[in-house]
Short mmCIF file of C-alpha atoms in Angstrom, two decimals:
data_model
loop_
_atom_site.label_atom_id
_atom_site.label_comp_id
_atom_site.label_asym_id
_atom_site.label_seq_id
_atom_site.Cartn_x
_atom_site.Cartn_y
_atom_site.Cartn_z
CA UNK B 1 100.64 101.49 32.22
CA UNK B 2 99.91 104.77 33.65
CA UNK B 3 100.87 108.57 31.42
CA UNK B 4 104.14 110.39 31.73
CA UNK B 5 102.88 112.33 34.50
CA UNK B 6 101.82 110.04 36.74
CA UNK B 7 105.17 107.87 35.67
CA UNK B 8 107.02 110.86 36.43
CA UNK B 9 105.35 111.00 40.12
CA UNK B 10 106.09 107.54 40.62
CA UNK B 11 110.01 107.93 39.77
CA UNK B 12 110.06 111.08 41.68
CA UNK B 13 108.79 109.88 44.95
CA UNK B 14 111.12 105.97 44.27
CA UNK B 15 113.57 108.80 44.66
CA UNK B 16 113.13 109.33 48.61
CA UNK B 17 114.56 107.49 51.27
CA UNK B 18 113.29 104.12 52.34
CA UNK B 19 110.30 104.28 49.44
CA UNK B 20 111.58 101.86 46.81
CA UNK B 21 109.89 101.59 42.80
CA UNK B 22 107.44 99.15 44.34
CA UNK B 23 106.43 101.27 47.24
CA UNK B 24 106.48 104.49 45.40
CA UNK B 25 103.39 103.08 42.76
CA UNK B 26 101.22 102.26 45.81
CA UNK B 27 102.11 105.23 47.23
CA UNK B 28 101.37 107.16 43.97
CA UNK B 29 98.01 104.64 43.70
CA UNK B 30 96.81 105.91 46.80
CA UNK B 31 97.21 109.35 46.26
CA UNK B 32 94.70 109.25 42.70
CA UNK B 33 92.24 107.33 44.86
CA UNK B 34 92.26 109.59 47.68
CA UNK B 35 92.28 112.89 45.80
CA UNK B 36 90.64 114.98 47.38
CA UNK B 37 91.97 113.69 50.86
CA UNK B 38 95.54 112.87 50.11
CA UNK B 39 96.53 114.41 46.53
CA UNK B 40 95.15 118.08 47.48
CA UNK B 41 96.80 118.29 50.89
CA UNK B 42 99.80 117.09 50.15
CA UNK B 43 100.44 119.23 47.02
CA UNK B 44 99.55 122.16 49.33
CA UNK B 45 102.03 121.27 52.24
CA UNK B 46 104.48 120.86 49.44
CA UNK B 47 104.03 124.55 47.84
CA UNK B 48 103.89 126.14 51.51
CA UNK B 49 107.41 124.46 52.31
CA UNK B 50 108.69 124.86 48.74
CA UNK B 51 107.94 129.10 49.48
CA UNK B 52 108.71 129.55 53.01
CA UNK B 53 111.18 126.69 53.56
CA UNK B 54 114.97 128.63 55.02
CA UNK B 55 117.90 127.44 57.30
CA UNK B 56 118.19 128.85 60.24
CA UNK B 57 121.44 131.04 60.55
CA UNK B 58 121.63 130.73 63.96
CA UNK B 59 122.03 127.10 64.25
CA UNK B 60 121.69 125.39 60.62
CA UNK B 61 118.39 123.46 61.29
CA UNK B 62 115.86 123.74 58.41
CA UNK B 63 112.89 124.81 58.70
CA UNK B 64 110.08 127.91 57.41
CA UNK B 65 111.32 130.53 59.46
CA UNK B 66 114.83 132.64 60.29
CA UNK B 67 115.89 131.94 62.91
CA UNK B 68 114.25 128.30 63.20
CA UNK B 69 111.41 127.41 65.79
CA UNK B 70 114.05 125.74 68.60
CA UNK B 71 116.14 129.29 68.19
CA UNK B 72 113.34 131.13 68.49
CA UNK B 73 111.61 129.89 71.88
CA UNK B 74 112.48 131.85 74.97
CA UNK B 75 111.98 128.74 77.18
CA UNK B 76 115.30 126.78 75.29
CA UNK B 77 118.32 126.97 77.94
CA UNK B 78 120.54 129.62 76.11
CA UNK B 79 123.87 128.10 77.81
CA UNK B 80 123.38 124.25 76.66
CA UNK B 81 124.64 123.80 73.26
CA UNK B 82 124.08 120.29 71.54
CA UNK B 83 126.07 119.83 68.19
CA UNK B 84 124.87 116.86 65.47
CA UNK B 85 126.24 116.17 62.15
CA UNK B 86 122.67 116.30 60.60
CA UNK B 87 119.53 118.31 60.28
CA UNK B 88 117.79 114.62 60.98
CA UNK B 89 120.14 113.98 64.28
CA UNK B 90 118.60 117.76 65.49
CA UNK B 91 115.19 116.39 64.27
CA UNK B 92 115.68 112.64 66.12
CA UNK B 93 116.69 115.25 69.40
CA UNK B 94 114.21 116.68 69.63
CA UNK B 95 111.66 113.44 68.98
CA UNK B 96 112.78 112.33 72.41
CA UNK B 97 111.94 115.88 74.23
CA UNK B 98 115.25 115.23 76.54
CA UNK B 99 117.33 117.62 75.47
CA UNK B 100 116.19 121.78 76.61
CA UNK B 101 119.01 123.65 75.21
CA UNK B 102 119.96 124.97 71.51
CA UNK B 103 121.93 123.25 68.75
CA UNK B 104 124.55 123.49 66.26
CA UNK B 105 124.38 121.02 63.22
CA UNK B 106 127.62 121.04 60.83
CA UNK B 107 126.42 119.26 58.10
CA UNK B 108 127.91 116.69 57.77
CA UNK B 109 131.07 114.93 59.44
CA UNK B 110 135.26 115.02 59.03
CA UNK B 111 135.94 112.33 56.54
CA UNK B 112 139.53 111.84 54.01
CA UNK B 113 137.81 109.61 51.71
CA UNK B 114 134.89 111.68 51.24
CA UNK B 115 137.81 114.63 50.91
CA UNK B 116 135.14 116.68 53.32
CA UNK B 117 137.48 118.84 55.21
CA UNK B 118 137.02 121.28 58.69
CA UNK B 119 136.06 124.16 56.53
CA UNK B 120 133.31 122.51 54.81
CA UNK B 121 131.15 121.81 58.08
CA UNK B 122 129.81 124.37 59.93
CA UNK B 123 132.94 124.42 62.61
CA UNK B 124 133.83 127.93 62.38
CA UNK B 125 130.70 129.22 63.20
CA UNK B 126 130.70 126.76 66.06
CA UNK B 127 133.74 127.95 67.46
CA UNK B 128 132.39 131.99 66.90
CA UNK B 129 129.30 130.76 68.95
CA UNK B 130 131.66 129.45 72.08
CA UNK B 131 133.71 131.97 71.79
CA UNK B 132 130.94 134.44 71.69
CA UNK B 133 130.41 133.56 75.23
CA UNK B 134 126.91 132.32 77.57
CA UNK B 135 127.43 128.86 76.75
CA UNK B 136 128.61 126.84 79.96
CA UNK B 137 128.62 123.15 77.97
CA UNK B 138 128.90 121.69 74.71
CA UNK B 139 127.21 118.24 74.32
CA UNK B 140 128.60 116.24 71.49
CA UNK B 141 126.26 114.41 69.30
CA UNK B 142 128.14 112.95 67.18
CA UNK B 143 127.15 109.18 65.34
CA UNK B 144 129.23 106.52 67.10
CA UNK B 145 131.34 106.01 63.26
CA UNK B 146 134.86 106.48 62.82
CA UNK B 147 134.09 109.49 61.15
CA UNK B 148 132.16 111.10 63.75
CA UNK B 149 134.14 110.06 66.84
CA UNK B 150 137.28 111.63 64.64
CA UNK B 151 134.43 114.99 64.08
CA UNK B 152 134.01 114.95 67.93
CA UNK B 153 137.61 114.53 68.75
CA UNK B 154 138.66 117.65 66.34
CA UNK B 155 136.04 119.78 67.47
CA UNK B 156 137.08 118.93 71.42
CA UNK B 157 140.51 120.11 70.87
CA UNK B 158 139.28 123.23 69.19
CA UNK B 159 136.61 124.27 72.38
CA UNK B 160 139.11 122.90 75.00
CA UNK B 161 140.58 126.75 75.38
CA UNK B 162 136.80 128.16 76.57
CA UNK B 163 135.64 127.52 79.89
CA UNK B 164 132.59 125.21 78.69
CA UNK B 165 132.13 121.74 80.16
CA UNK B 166 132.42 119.32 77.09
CA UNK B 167 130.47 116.15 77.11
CA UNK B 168 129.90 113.50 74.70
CA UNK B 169 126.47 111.12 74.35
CA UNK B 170 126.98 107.82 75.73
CA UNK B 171 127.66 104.90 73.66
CA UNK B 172 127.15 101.63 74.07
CA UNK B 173 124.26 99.01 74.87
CA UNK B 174 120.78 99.66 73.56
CA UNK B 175 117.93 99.35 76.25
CA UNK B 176 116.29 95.99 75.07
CA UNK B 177 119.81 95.27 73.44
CA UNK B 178 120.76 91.47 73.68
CA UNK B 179 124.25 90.67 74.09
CA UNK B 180 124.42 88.09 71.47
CA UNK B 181 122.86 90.51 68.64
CA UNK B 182 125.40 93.09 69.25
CA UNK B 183 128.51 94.09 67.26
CA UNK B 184 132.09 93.83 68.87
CA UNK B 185 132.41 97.44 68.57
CA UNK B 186 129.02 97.98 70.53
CA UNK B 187 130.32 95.72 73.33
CA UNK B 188 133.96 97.39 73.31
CA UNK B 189 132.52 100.62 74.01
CA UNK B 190 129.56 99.53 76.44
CA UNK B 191 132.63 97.87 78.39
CA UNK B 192 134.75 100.83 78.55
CA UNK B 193 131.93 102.91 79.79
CA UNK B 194 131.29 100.81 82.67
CA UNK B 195 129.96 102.22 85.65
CA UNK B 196 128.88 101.51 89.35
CA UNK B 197 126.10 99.55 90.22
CA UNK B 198 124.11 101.97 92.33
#
């Protein structure tokens, strides 16, 4: 069995999304093997976050900096406005390198169970930037949930007074999708949103 510390490692990084107790020890096993090439650097990248890390108070994203690297760049198109639930939908975003504009991430989505209510997201300050003016649309990114169709649906009735063009991600088939693997809600929704055959 291995000391406190390293036991303490091990339960510490079990604690992180999609590493389980299993894949945590062979994570830990591989960081005391590679010490010098795994241990070192990662404890530094770790410190340097842990110091500089901030959220942007522009848009919400995290990152090392105030305001964040997408807020900062002259290049992003100032009057495109994407809004996501999550720091990780931003993140996913910007992955795919398709969308040039800024965002807006509430943090989190509308939801009565939960009890999370308008003024604990980040909708205010949404509405302030609209208001604020130089934005001509508002792309909502919201996850296709009841919870954040109900987040996009609020926050469209709340921007529908500004001249912005709202527009909402499509929803519906995945490319590679097969229609036997999908969901009835998928299908519902990729049938709705028919369109022309070019």
């Amino acid at each position: 069995m291995a000391s406190q510390e390293i036991e303490a490692l091990t339960q510490a990084l079990a604690r992180l999304p999609g590493l389980g107790p299993r894949s945590a020890r062979r994570a830990v096993l591989h960081l005391l093997k590679k010490r010098e090439g795994a241990l070192g650097p990662l404890l530094s990248a770790l410190q340097a976050v842990e110091q500089k890390l901030a959220t942007c108070s522009t848009c919400g994203n995290v990152d090392t900096s105030d305001p964040c690297a997408v807020c900062a760049d002259p290049r992003r198109d100032q009057r495109s406005l994407c809004v996501v639930e999550e720091v990780a939908d931003l993140w996913a975003l910007e992955r795919s390198r398709l969308f040039p504009g800024r965002y807006h991430v509430l943090g989190g989505r509308l939801s009565a169970l939960d009890g999370v209510r308008p003024e604990d997201l980040a909708i205010a300050r949404l509405i302030q930037r609209v208001e604020a003016g130089g934005i001509d649309e508002v792309v909502l990114a919201m996850n296709a949930t009841l919870e954040g169709q109900t987040t996009a649906h609020y926050i469209a009735e709340r921007i529908e007074r500004f001249p912005v063009r709202l527009t909402q991600l499509a929803h519906g088939l995945p490319v590679g999708g097969e229609l036997d693997y999908l969901d009835e809600g998928t299908l519902a929704q990729a049938m709705r949103a028919r369109r022309p055959v070019a």
